[in-house]
Coordinates of C-alpha atoms in Angstrom, one line a residue:
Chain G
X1 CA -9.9 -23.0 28.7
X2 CA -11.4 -22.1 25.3
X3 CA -9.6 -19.5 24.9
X4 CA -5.9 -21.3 25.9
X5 CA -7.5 -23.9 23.2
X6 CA -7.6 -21.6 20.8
X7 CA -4.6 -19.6 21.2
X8 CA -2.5 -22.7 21.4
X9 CA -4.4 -23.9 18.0
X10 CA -3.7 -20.5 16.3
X11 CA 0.3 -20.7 17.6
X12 CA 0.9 -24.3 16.4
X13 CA -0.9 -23.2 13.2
X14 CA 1.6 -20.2 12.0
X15 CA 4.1 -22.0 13.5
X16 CA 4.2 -25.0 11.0
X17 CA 2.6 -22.8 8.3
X18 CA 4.3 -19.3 9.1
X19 CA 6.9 -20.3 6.3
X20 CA 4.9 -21.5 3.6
X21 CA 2.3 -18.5 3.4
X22 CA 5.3 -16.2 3.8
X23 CA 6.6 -17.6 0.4
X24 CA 3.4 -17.3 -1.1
X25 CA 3.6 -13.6 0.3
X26 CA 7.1 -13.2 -1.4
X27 CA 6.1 -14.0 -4.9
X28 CA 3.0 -11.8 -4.4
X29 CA 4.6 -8.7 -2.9
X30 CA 8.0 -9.4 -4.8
X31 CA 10.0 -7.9 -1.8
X32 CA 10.6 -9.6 1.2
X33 CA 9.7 -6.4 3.9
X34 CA 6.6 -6.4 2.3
X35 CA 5.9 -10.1 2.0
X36 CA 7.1 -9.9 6.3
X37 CA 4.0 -7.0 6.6
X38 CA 1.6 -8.8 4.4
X39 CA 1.7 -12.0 6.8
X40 CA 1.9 -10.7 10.1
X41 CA -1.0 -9.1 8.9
X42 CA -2.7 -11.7 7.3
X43 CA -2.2 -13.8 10.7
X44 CA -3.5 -11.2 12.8
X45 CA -6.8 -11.7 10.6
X46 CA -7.0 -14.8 11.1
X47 CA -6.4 -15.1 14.9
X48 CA -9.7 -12.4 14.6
X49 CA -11.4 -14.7 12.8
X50 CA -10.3 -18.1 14.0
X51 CA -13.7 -20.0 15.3
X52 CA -14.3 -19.5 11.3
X53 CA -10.9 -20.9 10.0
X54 CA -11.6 -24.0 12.4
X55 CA -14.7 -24.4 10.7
X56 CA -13.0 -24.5 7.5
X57 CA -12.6 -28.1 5.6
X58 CA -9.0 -27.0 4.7
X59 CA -7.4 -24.1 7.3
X60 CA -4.0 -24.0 4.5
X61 CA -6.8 -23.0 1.9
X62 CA -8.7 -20.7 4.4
X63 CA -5.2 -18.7 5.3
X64 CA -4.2 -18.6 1.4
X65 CA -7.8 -16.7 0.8
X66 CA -6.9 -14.1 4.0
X67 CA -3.7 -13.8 2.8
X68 CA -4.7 -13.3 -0.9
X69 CA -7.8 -11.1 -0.2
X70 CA -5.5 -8.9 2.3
X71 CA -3.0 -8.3 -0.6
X72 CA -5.3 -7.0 -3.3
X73 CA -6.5 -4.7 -0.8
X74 CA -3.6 -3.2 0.2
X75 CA -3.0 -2.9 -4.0
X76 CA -5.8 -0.7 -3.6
X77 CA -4.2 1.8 -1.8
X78 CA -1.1 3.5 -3.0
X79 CA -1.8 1.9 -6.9
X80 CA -1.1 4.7 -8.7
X81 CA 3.0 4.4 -6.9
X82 CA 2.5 0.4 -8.0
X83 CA 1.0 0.7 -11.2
X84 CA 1.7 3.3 -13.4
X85 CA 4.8 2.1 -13.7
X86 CA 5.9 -0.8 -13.1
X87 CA 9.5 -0.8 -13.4
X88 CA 9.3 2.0 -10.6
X89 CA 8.7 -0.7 -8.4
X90 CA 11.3 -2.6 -9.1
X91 CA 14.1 0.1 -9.4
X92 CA 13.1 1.1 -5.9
X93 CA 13.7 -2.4 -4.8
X94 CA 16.6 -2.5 -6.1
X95 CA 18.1 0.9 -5.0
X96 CA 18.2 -0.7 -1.4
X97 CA 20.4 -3.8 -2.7
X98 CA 18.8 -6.4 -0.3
X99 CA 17.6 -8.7 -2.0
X100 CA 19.2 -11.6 -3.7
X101 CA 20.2 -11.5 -7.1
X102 CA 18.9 -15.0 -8.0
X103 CA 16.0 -14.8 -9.5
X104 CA 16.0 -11.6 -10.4
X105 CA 14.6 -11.8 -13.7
X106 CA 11.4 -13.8 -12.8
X107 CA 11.3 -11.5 -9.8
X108 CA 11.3 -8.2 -12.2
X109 CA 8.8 -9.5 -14.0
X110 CA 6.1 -10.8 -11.5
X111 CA 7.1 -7.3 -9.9
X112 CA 5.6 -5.5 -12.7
X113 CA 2.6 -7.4 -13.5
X114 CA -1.2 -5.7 -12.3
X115 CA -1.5 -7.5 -8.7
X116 CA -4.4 -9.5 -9.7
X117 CA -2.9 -11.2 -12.4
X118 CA 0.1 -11.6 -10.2
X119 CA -2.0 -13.4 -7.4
X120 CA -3.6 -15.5 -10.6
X121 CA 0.3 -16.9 -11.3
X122 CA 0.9 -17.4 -8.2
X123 CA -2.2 -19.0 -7.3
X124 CA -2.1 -21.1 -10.2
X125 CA 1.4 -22.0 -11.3
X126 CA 3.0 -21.8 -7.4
X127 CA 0.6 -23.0 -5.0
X128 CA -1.2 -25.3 -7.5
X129 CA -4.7 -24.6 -7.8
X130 CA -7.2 -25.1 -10.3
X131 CA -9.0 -22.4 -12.1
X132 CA -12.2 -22.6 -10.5
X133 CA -9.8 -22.8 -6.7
X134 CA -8.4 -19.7 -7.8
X135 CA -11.2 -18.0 -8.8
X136 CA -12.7 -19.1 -5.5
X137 CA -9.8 -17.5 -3.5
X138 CA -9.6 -14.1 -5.6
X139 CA -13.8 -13.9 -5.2
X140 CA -14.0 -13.9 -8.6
X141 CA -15.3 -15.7 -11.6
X142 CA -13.2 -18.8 -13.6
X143 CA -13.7 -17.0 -17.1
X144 CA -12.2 -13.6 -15.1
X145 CA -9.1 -16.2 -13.8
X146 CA -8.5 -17.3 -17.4
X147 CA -8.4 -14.1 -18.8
X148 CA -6.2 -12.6 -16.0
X149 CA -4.0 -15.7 -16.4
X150 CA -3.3 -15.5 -19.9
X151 CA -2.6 -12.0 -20.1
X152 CA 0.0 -12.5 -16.8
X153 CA 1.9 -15.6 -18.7
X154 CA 2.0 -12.9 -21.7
X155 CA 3.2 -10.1 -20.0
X156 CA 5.7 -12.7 -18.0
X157 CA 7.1 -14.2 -21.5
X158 CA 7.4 -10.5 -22.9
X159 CA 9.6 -9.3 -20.0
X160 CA 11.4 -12.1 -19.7
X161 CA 12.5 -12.7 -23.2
X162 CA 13.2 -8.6 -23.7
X163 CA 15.0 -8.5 -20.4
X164 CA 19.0 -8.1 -21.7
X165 CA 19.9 -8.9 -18.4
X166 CA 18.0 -12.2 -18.1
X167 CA 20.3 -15.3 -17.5
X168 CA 17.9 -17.3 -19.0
X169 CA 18.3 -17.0 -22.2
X170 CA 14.5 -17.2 -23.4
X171 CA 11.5 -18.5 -22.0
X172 CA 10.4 -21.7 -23.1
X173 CA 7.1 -22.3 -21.2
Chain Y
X1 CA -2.9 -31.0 -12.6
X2 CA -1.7 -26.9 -13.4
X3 CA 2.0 -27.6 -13.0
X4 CA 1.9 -30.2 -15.4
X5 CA 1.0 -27.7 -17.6
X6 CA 3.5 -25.4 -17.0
X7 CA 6.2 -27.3 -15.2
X8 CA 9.2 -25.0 -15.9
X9 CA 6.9 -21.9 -14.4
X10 CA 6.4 -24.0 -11.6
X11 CA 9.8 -24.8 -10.7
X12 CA 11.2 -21.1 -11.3
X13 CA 8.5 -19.6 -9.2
X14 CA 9.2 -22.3 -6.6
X15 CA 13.1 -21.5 -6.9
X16 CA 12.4 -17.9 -6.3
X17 CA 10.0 -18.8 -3.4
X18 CA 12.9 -20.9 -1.6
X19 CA 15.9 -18.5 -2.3
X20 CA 14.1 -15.7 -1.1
X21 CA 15.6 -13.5 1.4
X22 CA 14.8 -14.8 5.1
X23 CA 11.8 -12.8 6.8
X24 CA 11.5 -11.8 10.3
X25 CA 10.5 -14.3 12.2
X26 CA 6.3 -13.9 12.9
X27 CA 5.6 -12.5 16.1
X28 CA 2.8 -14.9 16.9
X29 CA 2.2 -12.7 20.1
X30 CA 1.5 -9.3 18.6
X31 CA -1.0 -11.4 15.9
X32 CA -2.8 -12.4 18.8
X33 CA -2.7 -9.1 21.4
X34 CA -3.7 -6.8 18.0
X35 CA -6.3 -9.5 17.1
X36 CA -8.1 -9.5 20.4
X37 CA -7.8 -5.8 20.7
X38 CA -9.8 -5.5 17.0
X39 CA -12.0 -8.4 18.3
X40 CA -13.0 -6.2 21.4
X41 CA -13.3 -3.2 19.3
X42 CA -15.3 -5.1 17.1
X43 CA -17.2 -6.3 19.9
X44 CA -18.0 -2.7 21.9
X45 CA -18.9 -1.2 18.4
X46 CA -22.1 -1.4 18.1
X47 CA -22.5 0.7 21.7
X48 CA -19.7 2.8 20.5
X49 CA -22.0 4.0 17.8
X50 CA -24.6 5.2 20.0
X51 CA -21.9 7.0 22.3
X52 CA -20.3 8.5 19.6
X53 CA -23.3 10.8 18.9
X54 CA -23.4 11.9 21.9
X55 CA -20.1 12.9 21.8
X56 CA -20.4 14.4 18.8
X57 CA -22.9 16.5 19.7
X58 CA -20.7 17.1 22.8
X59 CA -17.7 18.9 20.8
X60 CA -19.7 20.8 18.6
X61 CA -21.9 22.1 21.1
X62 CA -18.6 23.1 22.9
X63 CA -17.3 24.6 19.8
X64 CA -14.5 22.1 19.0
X65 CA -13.2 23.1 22.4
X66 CA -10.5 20.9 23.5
X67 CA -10.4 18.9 26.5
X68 CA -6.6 19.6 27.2
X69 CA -6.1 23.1 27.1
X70 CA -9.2 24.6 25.6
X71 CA -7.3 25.2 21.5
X72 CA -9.6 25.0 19.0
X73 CA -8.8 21.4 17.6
X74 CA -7.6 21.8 13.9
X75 CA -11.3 21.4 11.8
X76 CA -10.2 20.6 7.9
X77 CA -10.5 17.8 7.2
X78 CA -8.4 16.6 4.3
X79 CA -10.8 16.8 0.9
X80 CA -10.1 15.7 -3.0
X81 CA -11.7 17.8 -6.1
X82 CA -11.5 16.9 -9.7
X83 CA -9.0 19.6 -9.8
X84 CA -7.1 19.9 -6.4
X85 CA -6.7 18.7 -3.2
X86 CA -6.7 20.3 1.0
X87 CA -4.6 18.8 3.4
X88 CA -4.3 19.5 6.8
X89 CA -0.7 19.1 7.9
X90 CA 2.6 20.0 5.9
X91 CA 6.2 19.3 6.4
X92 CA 8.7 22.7 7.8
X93 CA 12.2 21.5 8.1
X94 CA 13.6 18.0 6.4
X95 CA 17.0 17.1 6.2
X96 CA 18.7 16.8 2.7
X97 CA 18.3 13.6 2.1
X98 CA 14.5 13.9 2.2
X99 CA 14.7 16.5 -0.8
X100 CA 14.7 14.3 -4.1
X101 CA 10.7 14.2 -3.5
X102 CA 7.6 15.1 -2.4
X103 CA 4.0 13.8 -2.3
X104 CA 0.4 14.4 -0.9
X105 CA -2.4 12.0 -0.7
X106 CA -5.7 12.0 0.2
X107 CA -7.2 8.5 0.9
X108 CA -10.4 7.3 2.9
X109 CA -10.4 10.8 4.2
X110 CA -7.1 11.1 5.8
X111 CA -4.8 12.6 4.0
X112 CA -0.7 12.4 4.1
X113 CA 2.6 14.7 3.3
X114 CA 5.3 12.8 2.4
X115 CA 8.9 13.2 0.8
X116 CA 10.9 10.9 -0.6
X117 CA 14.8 10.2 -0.4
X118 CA 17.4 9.1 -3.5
X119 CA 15.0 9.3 -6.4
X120 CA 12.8 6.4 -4.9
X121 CA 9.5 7.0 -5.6
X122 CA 8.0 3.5 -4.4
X123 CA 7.3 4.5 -1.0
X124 CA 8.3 8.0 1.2
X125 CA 11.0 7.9 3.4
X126 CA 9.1 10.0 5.8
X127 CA 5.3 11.0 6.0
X128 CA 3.3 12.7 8.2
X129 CA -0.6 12.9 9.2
X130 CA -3.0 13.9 11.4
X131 CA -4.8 11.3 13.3
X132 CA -8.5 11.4 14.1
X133 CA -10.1 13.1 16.4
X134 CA -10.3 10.8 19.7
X135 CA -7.3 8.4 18.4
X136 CA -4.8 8.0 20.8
X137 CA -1.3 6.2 20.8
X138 CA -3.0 2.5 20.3
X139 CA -2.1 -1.3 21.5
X140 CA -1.2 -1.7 17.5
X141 CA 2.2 -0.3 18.7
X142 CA 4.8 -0.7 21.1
X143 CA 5.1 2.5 22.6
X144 CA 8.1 4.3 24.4
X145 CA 8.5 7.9 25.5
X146 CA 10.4 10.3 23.2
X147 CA 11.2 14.2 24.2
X148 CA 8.4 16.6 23.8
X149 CA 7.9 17.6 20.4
X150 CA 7.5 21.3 20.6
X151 CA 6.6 21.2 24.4
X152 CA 4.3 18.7 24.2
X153 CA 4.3 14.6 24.6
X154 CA 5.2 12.5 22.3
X155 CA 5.9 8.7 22.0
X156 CA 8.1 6.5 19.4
X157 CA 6.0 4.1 17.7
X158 CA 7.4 0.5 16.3
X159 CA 4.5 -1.3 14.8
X160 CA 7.4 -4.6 15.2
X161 CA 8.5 -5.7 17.8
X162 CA 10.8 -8.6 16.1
X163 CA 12.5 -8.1 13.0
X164 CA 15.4 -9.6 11.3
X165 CA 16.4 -6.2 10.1
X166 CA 16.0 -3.3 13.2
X167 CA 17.5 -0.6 11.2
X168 CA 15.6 -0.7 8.6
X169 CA 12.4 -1.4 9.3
X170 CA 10.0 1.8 9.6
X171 CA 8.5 3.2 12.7
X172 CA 6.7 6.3 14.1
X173 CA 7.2 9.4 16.3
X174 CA 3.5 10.2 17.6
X175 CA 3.5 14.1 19.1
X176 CA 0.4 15.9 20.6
X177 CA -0.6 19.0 18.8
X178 CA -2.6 22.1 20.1
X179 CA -6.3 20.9 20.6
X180 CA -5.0 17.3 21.8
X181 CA -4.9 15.5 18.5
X182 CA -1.9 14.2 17.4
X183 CA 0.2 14.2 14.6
X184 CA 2.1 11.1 13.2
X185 CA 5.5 10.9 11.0
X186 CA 6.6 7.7 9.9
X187 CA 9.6 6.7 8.5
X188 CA 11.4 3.7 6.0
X189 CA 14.5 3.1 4.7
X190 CA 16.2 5.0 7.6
X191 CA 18.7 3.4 9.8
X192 CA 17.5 3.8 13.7
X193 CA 20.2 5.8 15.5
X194 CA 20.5 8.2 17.7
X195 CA 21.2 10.7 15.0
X196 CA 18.4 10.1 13.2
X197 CA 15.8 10.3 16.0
X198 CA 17.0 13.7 16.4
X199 CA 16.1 14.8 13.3
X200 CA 13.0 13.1 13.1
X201 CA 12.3 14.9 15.7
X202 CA 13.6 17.9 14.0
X203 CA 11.2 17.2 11.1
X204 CA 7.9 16.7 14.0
X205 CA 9.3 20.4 15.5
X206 CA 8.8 22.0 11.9
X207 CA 5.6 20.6 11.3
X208 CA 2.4 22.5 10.8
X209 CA -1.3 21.7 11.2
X210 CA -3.0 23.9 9.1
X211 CA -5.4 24.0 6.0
X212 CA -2.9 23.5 2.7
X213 CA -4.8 23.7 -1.0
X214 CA -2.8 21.6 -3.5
X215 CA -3.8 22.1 -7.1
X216 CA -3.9 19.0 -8.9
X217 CA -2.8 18.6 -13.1
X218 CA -5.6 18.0 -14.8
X219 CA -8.9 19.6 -15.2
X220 CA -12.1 17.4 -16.7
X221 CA -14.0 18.8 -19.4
X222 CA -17.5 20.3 -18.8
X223 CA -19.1 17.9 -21.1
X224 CA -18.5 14.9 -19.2
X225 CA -21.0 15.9 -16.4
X226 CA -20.1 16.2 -12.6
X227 CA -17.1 14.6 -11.7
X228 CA -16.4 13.3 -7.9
X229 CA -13.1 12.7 -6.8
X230 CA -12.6 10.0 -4.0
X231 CA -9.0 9.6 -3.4
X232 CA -6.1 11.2 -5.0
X233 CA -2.1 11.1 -5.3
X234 CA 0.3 14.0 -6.5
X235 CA 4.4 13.0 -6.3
X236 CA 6.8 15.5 -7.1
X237 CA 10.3 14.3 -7.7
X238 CA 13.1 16.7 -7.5
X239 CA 16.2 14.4 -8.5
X240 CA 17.4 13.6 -12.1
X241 CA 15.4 11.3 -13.2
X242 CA 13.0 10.6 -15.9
X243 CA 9.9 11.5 -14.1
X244 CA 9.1 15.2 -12.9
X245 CA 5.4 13.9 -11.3
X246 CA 3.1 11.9 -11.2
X247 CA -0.4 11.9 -10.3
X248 CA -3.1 9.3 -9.8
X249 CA -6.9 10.4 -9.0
X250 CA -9.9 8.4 -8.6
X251 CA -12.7 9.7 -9.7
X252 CA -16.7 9.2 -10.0
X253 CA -18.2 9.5 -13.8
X254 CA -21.4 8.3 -14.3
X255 CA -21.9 6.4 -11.6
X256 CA -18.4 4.5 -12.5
X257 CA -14.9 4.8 -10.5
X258 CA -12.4 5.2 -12.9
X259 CA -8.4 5.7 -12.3
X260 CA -6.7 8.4 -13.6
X261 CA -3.2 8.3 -14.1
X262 CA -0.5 11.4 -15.2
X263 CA 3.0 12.0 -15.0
X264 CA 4.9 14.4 -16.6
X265 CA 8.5 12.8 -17.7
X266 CA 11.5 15.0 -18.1
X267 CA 12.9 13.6 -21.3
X268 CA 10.2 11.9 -23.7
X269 CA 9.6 8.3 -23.3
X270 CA 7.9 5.5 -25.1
X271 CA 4.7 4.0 -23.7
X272 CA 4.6 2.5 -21.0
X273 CA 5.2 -1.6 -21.3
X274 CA 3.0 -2.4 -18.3
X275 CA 0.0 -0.9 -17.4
X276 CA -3.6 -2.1 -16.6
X277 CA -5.5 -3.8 -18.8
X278 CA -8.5 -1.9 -18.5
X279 CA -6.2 1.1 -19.3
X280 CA -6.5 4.2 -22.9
X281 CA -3.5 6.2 -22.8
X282 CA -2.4 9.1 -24.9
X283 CA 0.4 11.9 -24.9
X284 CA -0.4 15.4 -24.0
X285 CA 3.2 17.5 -24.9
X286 CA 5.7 15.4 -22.3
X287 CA 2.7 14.3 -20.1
X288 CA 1.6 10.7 -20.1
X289 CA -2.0 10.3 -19.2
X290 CA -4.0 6.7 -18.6
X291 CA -7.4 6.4 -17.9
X292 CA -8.7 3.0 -16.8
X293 CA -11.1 1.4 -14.7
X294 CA -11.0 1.5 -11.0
X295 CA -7.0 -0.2 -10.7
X296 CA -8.7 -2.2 -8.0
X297 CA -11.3 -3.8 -10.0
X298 CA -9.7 -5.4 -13.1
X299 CA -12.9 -6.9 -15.0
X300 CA -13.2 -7.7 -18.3
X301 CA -14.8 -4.7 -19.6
X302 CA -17.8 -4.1 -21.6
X303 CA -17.9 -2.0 -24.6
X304 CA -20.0 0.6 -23.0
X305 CA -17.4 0.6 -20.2
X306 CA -14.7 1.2 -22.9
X307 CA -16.4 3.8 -24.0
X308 CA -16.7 5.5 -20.7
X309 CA -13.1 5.2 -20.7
X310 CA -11.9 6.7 -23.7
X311 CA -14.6 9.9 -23.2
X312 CA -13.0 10.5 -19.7
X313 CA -9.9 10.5 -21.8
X314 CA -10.6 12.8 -24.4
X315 CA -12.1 14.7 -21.5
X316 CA -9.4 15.4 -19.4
X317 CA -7.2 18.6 -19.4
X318 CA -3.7 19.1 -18.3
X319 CA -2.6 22.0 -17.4
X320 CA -0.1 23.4 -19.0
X321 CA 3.2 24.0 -17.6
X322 CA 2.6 22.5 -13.9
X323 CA 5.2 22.3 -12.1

């Protein structure tokens, strides 16, 4: 019986939350195969772990952390082919011309920030949390948050206003 | 609140969240077998441990004699220097599409061949490894029989079982080699047809498990002490573009793990816009070269870190000419 408990809690979990962490996987991965990967994944940790998620004062926050923590380590692997060039990333996106143009610019340019300054953004300026929440998701220290933070919305505000192709016209925030 | 603060950020990263392109839907099912297959691994473990000696002992008292058909199973195991790397399996045959690009990497001690197709150098279109010894074709996959891959079985992995996109999504041809390991090629951005099973196929005929000594770019400088290499990357692109390779290497100075980061472009380019943070470059003829703290661990840095940094910098060599 426990265990038909807590299979049925984990399936009507991902099924009313499957969507929203899959857009928070979006912005973090930038590409939409990835993003896929990166929650199946992220799910499959927490089914493993799931008497300590329904421990957890706030299960949404408790799968954001998973999925977070399970995307910076993946960065780990492979950063070299992520990192050393960030545009790379992007062109090879865009060589397979499946994603949706909308967007693109802001896209382009989370695409080609460092991952933890992407996941700071996102954190921040998408899913809505304080400093001190993020820093509590990403493990890491508020002042390390600020810092990361600041140098993404730079890096952000540089591509998007240098972009020729942006549709924006400038970045006002 | 944060999105009071930047409300137009907000709203454009929310924008881009909603108009992304639809995923797959989340197989719920596969979350839960994998999960309670790495719950039972997790469990059995600690006995494992102990077993494991044993078996250990086992083998090498038998002389890595192999259970199946008493081969010798392949013994390197894939290694990283400061200044090259040994792999243990390499590509034969690849179609032509599979030509614009080639790679090897050496991670957590396994260690991958891979080429790459149309100038894309995000990810390989195909690569190959061997698995470990005592791995078999797991319940991570859904597993189907394929022909024998040079006499011997071999099964097409598909790590999905739902996806919105079937043709593109990768999966794996797992063969048995001589000695009862086996060998695994994996594949992306390739359409799933029968054509294209046969040459993957093709591709797991021509491989080879054999010792294979890579020599990396760059050589560090006597002066900086021993250097340990822990994981390391070396891309060769063959198409038109601006990069010939690339190379990334972790490496061990001083009790610090530090990222280092080549590539040699064809036509000179300015610096890179986005790098790390934690990143001194400089230019060394047509080669960039970055080294940075461990890409994994972005910190804000102290200045003896710093200088760590810039004296691996000024201490690493490229050789000349590599092709």
């Amino acid at each position: 019986m426990a265990k038909l408990s807590r299979d049925a809690e984990f399936t009507a979990f991902v099924t009313s939350r499957g969507g929203w962490l899959r857009k928070v996987a979006y912005l973090l991965c930038a590409d939409s195969h990835r993003a896929d990967d990166l929650v199946q994944e992220s799910i499959t940790k927490l089914y493993v772990n799931w008497h300590r998620a329904g421990r957890a004062e706030n299960l949404d926050g408790y799968a954001r952390v998973v999925l977070v923590n399970t995307f910076l380590a993946e960065q780990r692997t492979s950063w070299w082919r992520r990192t050393a060039r960030g545009e790379a990333v992007v062109d090879g996106v865009a060589v397979l011309g499946r994603e949706l143009e909308t967007s693109l610019d802001l896209r382009r340019a989370l695409a080609a920030l460092p991952s933890r300054q992407r996941a700071t953004v996102v954190l921040r300026y998408y899913c809505d949390l304080t400093v001190d929440q993020t820093a509590e998701a990403m493990g890491c220290s508020a002042g390390n948050v600020k810092s990361q933070t600041s140098r993404g919305l730079d890096a952000l505000r540089r591509t998007l206003a240098g972009d020729p192709s942006s549709e924006s016209g400038g970045v006002t925030w | 609140m944060v999105n009071d603060e930047m409300p137009q950020l907000a709203a454009q990263l929310t924008e881009l969240a909603e108009n992304s392109e639809p995923g797959r839907m989340l197989d719920v099912e596969r979350a839960r077998r994998v999960g309670r297959t790495r719950m039972r691994r997790r469990r059995l473990a600690g006995l494992a441990g102990a077993a494991a000696v044993l078996v250990t002992v086992g083998l090498l008292g038998a002389g890595f004699r192999d259970r199946h058909d008493g081969t010798p199973v392949p013994a390197v195991s894939p290694t990283v220097g400061p200044s090259s790397l040994t792999m243990n399996v390499r590509f034969g045959w690849v179609p032509d599409w599979a030509h614009s690009g080639s790679g090897y990497t050496v991670e957590k001690g396994q260690g991958k061949a891979s080429v790459q197709r149309d100038g894309v150098l995000v990810e390989p279109a195909l690569s190959v490894w061997l698995t470990e010894l005592g791995s078999e074709p797991g319940a991570e996959y859904e597993l189907r029989d394929a022909p024998k891959v040079n006499g011997r079985l071999a099964y097409w992995l598909d790590p999905e079982t739902i996806t919105s996109e079937p043709g593109w999504r990768p999966y794996h041809l797992r063969w048995q080699v001589p000695g009862g390991r086996w060998v695994q090629l994996r594949t992306m951005y390739l359409p799933r047809t029968t054509e294209s099973e046969q040459e993957l196929l093709r591709v797991a005929a021509g491989v080879t498990v054999e010792s294979v000594n890579v020599p990396l770019p760059v050589h560090f400088a006597d002066a900086l002490g021993p250097v340990r290499a822990f994981d390391a990357t070396l891309i060769r692109s063959n198409s038109p573009g601006e990069i010939r390779w690339r190379m990334g290497l972790g490496v061990e100075v001083s009790g610090q793990r530090l990222s280092v980061v080549a590539t040699r472009n064809t036509t000179p380019q300015p610096p890179p816009e986005f790098r790390s943070s934690n990143a001194e470059c400089r230019t060394v003829g047509d080669v960039d070269l970055c080294v940075s703290w461990d890409l994994a661990m972005e910190k804000e840095m102290t200045p003896d870190e710093w200088a760590l940094v810039r004296k691996v910098l000024a201490g690493v060599e490229v050789v000349p000419d590599f092709k």
